[in-house]
PDB file of C-alpha atoms in Angstrom:
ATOM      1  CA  UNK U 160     -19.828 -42.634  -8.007  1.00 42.00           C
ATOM      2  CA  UNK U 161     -18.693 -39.462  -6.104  1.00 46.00           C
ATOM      3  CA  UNK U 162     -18.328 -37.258  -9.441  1.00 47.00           C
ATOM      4  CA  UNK U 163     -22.332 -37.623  -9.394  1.00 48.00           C
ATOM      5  CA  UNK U 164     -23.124 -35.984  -5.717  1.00 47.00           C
ATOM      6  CA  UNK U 165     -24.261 -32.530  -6.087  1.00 50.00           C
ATOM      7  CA  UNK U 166     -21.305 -30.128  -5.234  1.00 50.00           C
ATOM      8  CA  UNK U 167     -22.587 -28.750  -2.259  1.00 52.00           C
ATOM      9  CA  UNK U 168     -22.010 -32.647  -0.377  1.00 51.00           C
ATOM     10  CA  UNK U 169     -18.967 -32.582  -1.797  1.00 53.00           C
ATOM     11  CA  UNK U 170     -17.924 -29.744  -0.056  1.00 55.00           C
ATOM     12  CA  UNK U 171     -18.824 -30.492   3.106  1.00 59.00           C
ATOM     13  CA  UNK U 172     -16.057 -31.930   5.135  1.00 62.00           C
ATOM     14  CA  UNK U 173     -13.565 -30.175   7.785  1.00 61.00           C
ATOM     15  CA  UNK U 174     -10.660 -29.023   5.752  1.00 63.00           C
ATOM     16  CA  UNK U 175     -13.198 -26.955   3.464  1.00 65.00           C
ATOM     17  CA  UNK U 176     -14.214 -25.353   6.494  1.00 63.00           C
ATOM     18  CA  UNK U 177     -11.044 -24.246   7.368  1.00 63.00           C
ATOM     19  CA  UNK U 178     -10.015 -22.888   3.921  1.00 64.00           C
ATOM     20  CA  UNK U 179     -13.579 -21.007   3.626  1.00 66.00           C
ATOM     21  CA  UNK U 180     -13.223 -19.825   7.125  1.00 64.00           C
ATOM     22  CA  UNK U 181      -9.636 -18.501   6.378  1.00 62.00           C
ATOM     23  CA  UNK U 182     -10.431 -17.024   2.877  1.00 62.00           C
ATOM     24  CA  UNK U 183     -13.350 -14.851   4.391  1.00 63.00           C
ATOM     25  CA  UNK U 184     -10.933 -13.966   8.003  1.00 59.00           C
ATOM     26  CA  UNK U 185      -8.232 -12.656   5.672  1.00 56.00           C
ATOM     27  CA  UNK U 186     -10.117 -11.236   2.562  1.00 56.00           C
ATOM     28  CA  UNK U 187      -9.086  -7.769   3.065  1.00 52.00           C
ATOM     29  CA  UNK U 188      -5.723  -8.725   4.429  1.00 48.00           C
ATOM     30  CA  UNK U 189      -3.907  -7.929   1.049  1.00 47.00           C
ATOM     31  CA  UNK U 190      -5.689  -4.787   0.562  1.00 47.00           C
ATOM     32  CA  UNK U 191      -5.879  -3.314   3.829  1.00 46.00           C
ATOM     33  CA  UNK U 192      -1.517  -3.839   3.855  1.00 48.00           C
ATOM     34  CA  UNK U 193      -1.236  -3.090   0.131  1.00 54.00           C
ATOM     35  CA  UNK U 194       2.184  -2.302  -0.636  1.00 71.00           C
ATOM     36  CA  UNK U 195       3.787  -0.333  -3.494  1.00 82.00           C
ATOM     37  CA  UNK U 196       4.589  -2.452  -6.103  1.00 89.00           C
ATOM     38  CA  UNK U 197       7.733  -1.652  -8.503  1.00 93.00           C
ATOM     39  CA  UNK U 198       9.660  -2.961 -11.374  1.00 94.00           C
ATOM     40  CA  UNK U 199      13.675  -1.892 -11.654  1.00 94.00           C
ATOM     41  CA  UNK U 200      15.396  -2.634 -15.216  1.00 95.00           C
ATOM     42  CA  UNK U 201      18.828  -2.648 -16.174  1.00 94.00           C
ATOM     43  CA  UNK U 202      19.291  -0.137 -18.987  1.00 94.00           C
ATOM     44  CA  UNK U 203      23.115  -0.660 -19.551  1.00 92.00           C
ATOM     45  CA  UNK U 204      24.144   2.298 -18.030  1.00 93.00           C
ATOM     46  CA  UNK U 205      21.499   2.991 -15.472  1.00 95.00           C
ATOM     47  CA  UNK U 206      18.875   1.017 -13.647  1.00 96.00           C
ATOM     48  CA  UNK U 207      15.232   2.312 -14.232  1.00 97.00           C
ATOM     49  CA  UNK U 208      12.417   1.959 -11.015  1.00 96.00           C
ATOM     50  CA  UNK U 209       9.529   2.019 -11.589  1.00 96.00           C
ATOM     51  CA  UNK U 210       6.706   2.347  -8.817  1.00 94.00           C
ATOM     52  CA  UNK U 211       2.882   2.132  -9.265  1.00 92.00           C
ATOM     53  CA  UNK U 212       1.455   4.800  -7.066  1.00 90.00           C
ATOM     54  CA  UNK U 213      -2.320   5.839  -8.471  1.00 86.00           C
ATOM     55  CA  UNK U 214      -4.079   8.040  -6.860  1.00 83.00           C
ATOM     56  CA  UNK U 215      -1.415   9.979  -5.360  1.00 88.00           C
ATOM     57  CA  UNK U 216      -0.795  14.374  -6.856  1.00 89.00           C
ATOM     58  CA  UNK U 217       3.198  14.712  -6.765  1.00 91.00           C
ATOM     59  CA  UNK U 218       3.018  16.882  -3.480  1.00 91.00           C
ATOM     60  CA  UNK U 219       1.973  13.757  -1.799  1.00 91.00           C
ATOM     61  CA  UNK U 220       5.338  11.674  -2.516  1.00 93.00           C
ATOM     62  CA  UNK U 221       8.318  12.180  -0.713  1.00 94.00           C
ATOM     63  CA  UNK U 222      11.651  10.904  -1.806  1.00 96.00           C
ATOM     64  CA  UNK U 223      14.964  10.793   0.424  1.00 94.00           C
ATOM     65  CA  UNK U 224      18.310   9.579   0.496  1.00 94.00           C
ATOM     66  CA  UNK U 225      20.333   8.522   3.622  1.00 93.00           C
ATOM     67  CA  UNK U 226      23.601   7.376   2.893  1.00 90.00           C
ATOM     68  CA  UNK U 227      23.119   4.136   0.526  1.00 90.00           C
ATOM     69  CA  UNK U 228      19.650   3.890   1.741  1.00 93.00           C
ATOM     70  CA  UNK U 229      16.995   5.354  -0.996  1.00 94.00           C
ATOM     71  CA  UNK U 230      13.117   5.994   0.583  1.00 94.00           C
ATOM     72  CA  UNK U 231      10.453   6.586  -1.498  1.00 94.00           C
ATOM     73  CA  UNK U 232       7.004   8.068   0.500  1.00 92.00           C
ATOM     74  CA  UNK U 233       3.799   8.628  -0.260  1.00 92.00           C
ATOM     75  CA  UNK U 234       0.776   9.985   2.052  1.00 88.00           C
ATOM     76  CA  UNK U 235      -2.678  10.840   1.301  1.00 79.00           C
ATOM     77  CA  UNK U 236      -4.466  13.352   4.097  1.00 68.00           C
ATOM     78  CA  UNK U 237      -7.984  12.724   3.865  1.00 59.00           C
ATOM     79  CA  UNK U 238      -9.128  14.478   6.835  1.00 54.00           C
ATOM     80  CA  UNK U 239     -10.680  17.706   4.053  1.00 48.00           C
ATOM     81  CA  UNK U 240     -11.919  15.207   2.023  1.00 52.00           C
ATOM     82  CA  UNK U 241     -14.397  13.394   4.989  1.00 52.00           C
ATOM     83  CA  UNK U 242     -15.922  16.092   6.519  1.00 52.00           C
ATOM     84  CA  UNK U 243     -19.406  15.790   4.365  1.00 56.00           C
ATOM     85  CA  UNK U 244     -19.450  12.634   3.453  1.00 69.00           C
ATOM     86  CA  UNK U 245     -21.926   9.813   4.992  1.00 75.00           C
ATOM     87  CA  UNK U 246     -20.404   6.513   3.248  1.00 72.00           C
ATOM     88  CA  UNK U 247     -22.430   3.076   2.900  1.00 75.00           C
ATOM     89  CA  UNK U 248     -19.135   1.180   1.856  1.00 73.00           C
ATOM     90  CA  UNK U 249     -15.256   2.351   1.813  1.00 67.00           C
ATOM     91  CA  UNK U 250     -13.089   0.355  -0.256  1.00 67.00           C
ATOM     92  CA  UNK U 251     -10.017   3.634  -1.339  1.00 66.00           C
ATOM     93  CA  UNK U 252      -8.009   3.392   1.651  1.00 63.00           C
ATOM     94  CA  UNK U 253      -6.353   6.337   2.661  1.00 70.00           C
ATOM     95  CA  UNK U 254      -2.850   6.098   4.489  1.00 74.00           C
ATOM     96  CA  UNK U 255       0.701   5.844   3.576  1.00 81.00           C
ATOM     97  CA  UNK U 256       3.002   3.924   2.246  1.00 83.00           C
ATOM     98  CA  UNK U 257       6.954   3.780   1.756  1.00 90.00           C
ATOM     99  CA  UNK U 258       9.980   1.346   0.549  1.00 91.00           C
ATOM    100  CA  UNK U 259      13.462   1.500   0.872  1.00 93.00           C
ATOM    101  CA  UNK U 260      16.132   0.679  -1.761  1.00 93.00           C
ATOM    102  CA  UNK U 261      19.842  -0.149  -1.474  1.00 93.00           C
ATOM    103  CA  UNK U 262      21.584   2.372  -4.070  1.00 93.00           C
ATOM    104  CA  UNK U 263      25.467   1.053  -3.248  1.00 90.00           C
ATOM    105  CA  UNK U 264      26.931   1.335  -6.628  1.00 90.00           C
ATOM    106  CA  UNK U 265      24.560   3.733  -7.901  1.00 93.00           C
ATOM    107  CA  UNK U 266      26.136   7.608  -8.299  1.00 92.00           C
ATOM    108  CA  UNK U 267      23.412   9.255  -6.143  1.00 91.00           C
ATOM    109  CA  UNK U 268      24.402  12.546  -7.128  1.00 92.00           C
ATOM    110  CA  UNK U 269      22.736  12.222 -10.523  1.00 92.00           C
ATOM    111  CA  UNK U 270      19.283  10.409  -9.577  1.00 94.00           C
ATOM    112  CA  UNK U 271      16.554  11.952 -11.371  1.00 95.00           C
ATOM    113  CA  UNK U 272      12.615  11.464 -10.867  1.00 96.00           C
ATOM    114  CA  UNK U 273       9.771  11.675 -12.735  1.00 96.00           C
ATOM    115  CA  UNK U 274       5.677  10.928 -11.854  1.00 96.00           C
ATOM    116  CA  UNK U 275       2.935  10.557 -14.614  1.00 95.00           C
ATOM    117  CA  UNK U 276       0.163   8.716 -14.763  1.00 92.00           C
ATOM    118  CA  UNK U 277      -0.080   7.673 -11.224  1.00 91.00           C
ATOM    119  CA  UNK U 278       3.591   5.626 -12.188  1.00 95.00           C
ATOM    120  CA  UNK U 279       6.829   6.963 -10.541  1.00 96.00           C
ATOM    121  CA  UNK U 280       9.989   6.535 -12.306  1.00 96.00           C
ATOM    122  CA  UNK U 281      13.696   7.038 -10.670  1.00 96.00           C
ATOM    123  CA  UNK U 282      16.756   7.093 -12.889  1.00 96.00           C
ATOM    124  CA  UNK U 283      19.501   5.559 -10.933  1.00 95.00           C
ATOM    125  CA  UNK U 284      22.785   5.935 -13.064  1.00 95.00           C
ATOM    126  CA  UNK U 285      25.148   3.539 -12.507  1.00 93.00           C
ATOM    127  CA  UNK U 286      28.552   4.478 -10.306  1.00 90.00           C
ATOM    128  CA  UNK U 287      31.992   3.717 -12.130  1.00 84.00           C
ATOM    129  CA  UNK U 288      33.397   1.236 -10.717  1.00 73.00           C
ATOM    130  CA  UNK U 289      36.266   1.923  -9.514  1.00 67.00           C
ATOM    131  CA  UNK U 290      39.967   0.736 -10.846  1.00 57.00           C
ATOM    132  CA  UNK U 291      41.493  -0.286  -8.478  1.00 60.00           C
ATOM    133  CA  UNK U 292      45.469   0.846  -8.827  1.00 65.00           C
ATOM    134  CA  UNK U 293      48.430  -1.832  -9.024  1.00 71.00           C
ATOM    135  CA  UNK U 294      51.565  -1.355  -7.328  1.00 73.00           C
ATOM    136  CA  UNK U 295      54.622  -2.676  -6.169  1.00 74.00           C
ATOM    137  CA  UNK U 296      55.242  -2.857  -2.655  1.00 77.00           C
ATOM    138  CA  UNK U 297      58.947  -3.382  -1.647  1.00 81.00           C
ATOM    139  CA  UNK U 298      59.846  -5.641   1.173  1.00 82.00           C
ATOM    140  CA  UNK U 299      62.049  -4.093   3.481  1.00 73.00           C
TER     141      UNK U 299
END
């Protein structure tokens, strides 16, 4: 008898509230805190990342390496870009964004980058691991 009410009584009860309440409160949530998404892949002998940064020239991204720490930056400047503009609705964000990697066991001497098509792409080679060296130690 209930799957025959029109849906807009069946929607009307507290916890629906709550959920539509919260959906429209935190709508923009994701977007306004986007974050930059990436995929790494093993490719035997090196690991390939891959971020998605659209939007961004190559001047705008910044990568550094502190000890086994990797950051990857990017920054847009808008401040050229508003000065004429009179907008009715903003949705491209403007701002910056950055994500750190662990690179221990990755030979940072040799990490290359490349950026096309708004997708960056680090070559991490992998480090040798290291043998370790047996020997005998006499007891004195």
């Amino acid at each position: 008898m209930f799957d025959l009410m029109p849906f807009d009584r069946k929607t009307r009860n507290l916890t629906n509230y709550f959920d539509n309440f919260e959906k429209a409160f935190f709508s923009d949530f994701p977007s306004m805190f986007s974050e930059m998404r990436t995929d790494i892949l093993d490719k035997g002998d090196h690991f390939l990342l891959q971020a998605d940064l659209p939007g961004f020239t190559k001047e705008d991204i910044h990568i550094s390496l502190n000890g086994d720490t990797l950051t990857v930056s990017a920054e847009h400047n808008d401040e050229k870009e508003e000065k004429d503009n009179s907008f009715i609705r903003r949705e491209r964000r403007y701002g910056s964004f950055a994500r750190s990697y662990d690179v221990s066991g990755i030979d940072t001497q040799d990490i290359s980058a490349a950026y096309n098509n708004g997708v960056l792409e680090l070559r991490l080679p992998k480090a040798n691991p290291q043998t370790s060296q047996q020997r005998q130690i006499d007891i004195q």
